[in-house]
Tab-separated table of C-alpha atoms in Angstrom:
chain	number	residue	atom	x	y	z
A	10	UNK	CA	-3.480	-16.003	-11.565
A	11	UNK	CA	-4.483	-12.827	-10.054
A	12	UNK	CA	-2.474	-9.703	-11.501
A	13	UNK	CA	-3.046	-5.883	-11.844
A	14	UNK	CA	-1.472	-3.907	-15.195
A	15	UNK	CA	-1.139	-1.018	-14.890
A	16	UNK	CA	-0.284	1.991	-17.668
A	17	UNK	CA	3.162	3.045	-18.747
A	18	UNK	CA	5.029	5.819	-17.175
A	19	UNK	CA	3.534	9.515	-17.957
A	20	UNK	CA	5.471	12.803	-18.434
A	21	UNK	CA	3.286	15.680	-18.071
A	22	UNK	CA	3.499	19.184	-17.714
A	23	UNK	CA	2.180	21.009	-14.801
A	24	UNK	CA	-1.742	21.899	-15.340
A	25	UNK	CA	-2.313	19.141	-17.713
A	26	UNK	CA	-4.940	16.269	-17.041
A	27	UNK	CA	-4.405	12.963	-16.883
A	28	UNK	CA	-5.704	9.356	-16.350
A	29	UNK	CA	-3.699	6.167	-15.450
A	30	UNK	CA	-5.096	2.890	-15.086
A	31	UNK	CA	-5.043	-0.885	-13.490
A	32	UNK	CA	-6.717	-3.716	-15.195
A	33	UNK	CA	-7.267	-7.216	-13.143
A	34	UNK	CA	-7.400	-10.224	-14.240
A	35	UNK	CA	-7.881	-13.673	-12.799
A	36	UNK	CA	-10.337	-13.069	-10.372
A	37	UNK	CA	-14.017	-11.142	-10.165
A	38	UNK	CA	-12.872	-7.862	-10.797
A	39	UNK	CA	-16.317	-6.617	-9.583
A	40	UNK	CA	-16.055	-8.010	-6.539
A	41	UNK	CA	-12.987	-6.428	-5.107
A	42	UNK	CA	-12.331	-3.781	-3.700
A	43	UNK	CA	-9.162	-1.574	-5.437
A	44	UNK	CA	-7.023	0.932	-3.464
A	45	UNK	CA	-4.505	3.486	-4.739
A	46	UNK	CA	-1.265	4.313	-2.834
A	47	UNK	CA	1.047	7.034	-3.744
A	48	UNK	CA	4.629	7.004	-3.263
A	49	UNK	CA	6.806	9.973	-3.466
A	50	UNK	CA	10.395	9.841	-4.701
A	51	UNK	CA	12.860	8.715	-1.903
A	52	UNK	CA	9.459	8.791	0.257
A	53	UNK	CA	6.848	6.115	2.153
A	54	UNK	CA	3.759	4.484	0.822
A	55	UNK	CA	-0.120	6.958	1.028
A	56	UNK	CA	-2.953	5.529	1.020
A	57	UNK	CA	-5.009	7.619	-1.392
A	58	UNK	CA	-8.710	5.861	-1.833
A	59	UNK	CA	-10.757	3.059	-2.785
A	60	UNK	CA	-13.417	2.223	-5.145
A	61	UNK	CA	-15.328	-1.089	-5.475
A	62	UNK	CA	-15.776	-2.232	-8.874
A	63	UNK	CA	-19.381	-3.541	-8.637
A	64	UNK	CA	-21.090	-0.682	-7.667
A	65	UNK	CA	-18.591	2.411	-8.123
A	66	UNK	CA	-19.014	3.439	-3.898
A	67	UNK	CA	-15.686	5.034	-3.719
A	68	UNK	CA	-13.928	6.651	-0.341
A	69	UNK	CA	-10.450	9.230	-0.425
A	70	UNK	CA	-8.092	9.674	2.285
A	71	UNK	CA	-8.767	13.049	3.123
A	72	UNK	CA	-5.448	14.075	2.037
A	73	UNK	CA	-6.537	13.258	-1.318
A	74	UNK	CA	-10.268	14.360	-1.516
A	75	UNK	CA	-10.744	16.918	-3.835
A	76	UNK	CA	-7.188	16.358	-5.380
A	77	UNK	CA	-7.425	12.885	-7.593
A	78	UNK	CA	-11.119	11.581	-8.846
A	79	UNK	CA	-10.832	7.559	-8.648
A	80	UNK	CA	-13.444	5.610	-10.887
A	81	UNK	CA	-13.771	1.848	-12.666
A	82	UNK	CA	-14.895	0.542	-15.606
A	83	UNK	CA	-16.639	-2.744	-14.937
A	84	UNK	CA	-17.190	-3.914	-18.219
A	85	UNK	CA	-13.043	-3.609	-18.760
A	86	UNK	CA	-12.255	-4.412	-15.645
A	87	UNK	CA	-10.120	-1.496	-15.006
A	88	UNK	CA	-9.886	1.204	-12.733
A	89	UNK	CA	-8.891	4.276	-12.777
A	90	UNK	CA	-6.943	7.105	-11.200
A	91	UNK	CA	-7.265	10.851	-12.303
A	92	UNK	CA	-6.220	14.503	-12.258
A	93	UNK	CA	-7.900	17.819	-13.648
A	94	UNK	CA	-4.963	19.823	-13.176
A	95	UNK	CA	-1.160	18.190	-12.429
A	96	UNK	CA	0.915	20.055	-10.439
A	97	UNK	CA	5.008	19.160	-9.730
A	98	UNK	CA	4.071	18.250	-6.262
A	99	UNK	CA	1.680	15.205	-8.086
A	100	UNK	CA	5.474	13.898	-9.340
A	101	UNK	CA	5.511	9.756	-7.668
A	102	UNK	CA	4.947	6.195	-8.147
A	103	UNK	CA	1.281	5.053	-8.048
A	104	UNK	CA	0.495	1.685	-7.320
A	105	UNK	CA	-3.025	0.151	-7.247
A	106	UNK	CA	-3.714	-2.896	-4.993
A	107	UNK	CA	-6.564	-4.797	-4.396
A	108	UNK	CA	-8.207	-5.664	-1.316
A	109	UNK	CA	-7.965	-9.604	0.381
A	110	UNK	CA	-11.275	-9.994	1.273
A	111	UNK	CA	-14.226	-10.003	-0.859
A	112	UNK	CA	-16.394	-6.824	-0.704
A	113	UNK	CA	-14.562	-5.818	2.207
A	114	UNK	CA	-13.082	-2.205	1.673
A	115	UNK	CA	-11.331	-1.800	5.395
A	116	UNK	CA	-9.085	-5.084	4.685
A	117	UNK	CA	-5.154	-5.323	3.690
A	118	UNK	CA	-4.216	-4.995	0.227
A	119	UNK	CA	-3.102	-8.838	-0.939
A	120	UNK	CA	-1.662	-8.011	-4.893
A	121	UNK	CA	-0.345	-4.870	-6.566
A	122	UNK	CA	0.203	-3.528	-9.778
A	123	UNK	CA	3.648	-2.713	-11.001
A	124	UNK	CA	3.605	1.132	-10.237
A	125	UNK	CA	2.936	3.924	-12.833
A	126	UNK	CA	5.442	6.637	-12.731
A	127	UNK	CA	3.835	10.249	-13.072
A	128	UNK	CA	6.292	12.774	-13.219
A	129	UNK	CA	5.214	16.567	-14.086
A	130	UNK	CA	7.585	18.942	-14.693
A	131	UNK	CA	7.612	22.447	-17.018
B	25	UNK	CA	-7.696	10.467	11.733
B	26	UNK	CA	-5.570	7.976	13.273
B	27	UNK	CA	-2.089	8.329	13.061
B	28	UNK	CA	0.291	5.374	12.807
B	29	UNK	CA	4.196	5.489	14.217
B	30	UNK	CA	7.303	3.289	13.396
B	31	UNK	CA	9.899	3.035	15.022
B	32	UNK	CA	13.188	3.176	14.172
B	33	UNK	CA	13.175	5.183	10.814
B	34	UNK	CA	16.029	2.766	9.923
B	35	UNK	CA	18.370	0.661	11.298
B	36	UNK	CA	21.599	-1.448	10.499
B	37	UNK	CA	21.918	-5.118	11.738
B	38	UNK	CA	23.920	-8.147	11.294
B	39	UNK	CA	22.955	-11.450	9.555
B	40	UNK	CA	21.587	-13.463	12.155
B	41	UNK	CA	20.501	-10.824	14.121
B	42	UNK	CA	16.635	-10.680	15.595
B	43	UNK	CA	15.650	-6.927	14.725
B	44	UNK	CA	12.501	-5.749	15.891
B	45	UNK	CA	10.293	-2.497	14.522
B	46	UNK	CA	7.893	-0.909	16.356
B	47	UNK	CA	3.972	0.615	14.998
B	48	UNK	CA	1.995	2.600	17.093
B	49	UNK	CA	-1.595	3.778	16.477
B	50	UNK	CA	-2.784	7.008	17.375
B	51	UNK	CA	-5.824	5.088	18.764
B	52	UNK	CA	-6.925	1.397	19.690
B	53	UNK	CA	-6.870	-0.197	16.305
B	54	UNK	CA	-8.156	-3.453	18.073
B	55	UNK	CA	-5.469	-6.469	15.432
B	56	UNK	CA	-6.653	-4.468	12.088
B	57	UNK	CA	-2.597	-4.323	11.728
B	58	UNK	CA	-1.055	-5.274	8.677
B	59	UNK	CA	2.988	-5.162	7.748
B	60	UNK	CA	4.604	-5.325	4.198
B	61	UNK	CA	8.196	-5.464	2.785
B	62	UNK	CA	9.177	-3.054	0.058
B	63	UNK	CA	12.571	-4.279	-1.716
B	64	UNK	CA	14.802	-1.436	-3.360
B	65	UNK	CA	12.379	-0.619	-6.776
B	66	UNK	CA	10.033	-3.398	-5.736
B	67	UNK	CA	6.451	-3.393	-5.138
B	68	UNK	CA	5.311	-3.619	-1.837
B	69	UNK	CA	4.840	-7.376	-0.785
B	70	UNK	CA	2.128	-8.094	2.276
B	71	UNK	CA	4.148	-10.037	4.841
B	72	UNK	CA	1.742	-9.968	8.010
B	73	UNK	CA	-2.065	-9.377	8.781
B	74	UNK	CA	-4.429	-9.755	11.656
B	75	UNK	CA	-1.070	-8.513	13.806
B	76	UNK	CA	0.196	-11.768	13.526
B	77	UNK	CA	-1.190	-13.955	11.030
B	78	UNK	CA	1.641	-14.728	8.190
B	79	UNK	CA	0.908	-14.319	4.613
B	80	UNK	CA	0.676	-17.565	2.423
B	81	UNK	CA	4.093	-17.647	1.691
B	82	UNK	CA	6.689	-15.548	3.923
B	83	UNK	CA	8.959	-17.211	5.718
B	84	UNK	CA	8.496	-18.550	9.179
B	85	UNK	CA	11.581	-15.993	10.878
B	86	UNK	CA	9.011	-13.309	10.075
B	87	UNK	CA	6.345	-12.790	12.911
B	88	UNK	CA	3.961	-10.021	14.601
B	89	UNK	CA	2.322	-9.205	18.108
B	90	UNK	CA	0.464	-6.411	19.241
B	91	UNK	CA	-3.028	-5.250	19.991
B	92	UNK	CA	-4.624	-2.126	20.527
B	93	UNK	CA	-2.009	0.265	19.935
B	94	UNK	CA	1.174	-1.043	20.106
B	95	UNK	CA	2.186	-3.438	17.719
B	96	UNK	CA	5.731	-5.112	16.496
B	97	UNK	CA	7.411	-6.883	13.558
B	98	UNK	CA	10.411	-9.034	14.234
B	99	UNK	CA	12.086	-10.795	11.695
B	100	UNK	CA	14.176	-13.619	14.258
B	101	UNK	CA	17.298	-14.082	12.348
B	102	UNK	CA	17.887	-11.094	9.759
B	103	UNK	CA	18.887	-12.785	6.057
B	104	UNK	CA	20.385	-10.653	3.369
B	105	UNK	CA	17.382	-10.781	1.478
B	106	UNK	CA	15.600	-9.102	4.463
B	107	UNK	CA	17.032	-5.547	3.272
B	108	UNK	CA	14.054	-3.634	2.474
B	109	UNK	CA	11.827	-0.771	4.098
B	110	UNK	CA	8.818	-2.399	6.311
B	111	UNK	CA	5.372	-0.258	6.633
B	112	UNK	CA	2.756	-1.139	9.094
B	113	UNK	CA	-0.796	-0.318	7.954
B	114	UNK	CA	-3.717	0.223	10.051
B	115	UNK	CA	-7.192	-1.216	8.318
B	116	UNK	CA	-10.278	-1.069	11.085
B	117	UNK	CA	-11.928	1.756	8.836
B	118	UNK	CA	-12.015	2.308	4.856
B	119	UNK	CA	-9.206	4.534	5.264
B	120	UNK	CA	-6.018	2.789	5.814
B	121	UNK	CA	-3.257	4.239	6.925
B	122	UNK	CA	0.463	3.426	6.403
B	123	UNK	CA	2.724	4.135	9.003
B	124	UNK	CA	6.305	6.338	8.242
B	125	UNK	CA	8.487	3.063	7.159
B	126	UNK	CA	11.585	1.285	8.759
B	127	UNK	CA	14.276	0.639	6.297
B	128	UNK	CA	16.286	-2.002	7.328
B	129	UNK	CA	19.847	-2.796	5.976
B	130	UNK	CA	22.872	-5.304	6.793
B	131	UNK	CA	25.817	-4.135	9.045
């Protein structure tokens, strides 16, 4: 069975780093690729990036580059999604998703994680 | 970048109605059109890709059309369990787009 775990929900103060994750199982984690959407409160779905697990080639949104740093761990199966410096505005549900096809990164996203709630406030 | 449009924002039907939403591209997306159903504090569930080709799965009063850049979700007879928000999703690049979200609820 195919399923992505993400971390628990984070409370963070603004300018503080942090580092959520999605592990996979069931499938060949390397050979997906793994999105990240963000979801603000009471807001729609973003499409933030995507990083393929086998090799680490990684694209942002544009909205995003510059903001978040996505990476993987291969060996843990597990991919990442990080700040440097939180601000309020960072406040949402993150989900990660994998792609349907293999090694196809411009494809629909087929299962999801449960969400991570981030919420940064002073 | 292209941009992707739905239309209504949100809308109120009866059970047993046929309810259609509306995407629009910015630019001809060719079918690289998916749709997906988010349920109040649910994750987002993918219903249709291709444009029209339904997800292993969702029920048969679920279907899409569309090419190019205008595309549409109908579900054919609206069920209670249909109350969600529905996001189109363009994917003919690396960057995929969602489009604003319908939210759909019963009259």
């Amino acid at each position: 069975e195919v399923q992505l775990v993400q971390s628990g929900a984070e409370v963070k103060k603004p300018g503080e780093s942090l580092k959520i994750s999605c592990k996979g199982s069931g499938y060949s984690f390397t050979s997906y690729w793994i999105g990240w959407v963000r979801q603000m409160p009471g807001k729609g779905l973003e499409w933030m990036g995507i990083i393929y697990p086998g090799d680490s080639d990684t694209r942002y949104s544009p909205s995003f580059q510059g903001q978040v740093t996505i990476s993987a761990d291969k060996s843990i199966s597990t991919a990442y999604l990080q700040w440097s410096s939180l601000k309020a505005s960072d406040t949402a549900m993150y989900y990660c998703a994998r792609a349907s096809s293999v090694g196809y990164d411009g494809v629909p996203n087929d299962y999801w994680g449960q969400g991570t709630l981030v919420t940064v406030s002073s | 970048d292209i941009q992707m449009t739905q239309s209504p924002s949100s809308l109120s039907a009866s059970v047993g109605d046929r309810v259609t939403i509306t995407c629009r591209a910015s630019q001809g997306i060719s079918n690289y059109l998916a749709w997906y159903q988010q349920k109040p504090g649910k994750v987002p569930k993918l219903l249709i890709y291709a444009a029209s080709t339904l997800q292993s799965g969702v029920p048969s009063r679920f279907s899409g059309s569309g090419s190019g850049t205008d595309f549409t979700l109908t579900i054919s007879s609206l069920q209670p369990e249909d109350v969600a928000t529905y996001y189109c999703q363009k994917y003919n690049s690396a960057l995929l787009t969602f489009g604003g979200g319908t939210k759909v609820e019963i009259k």
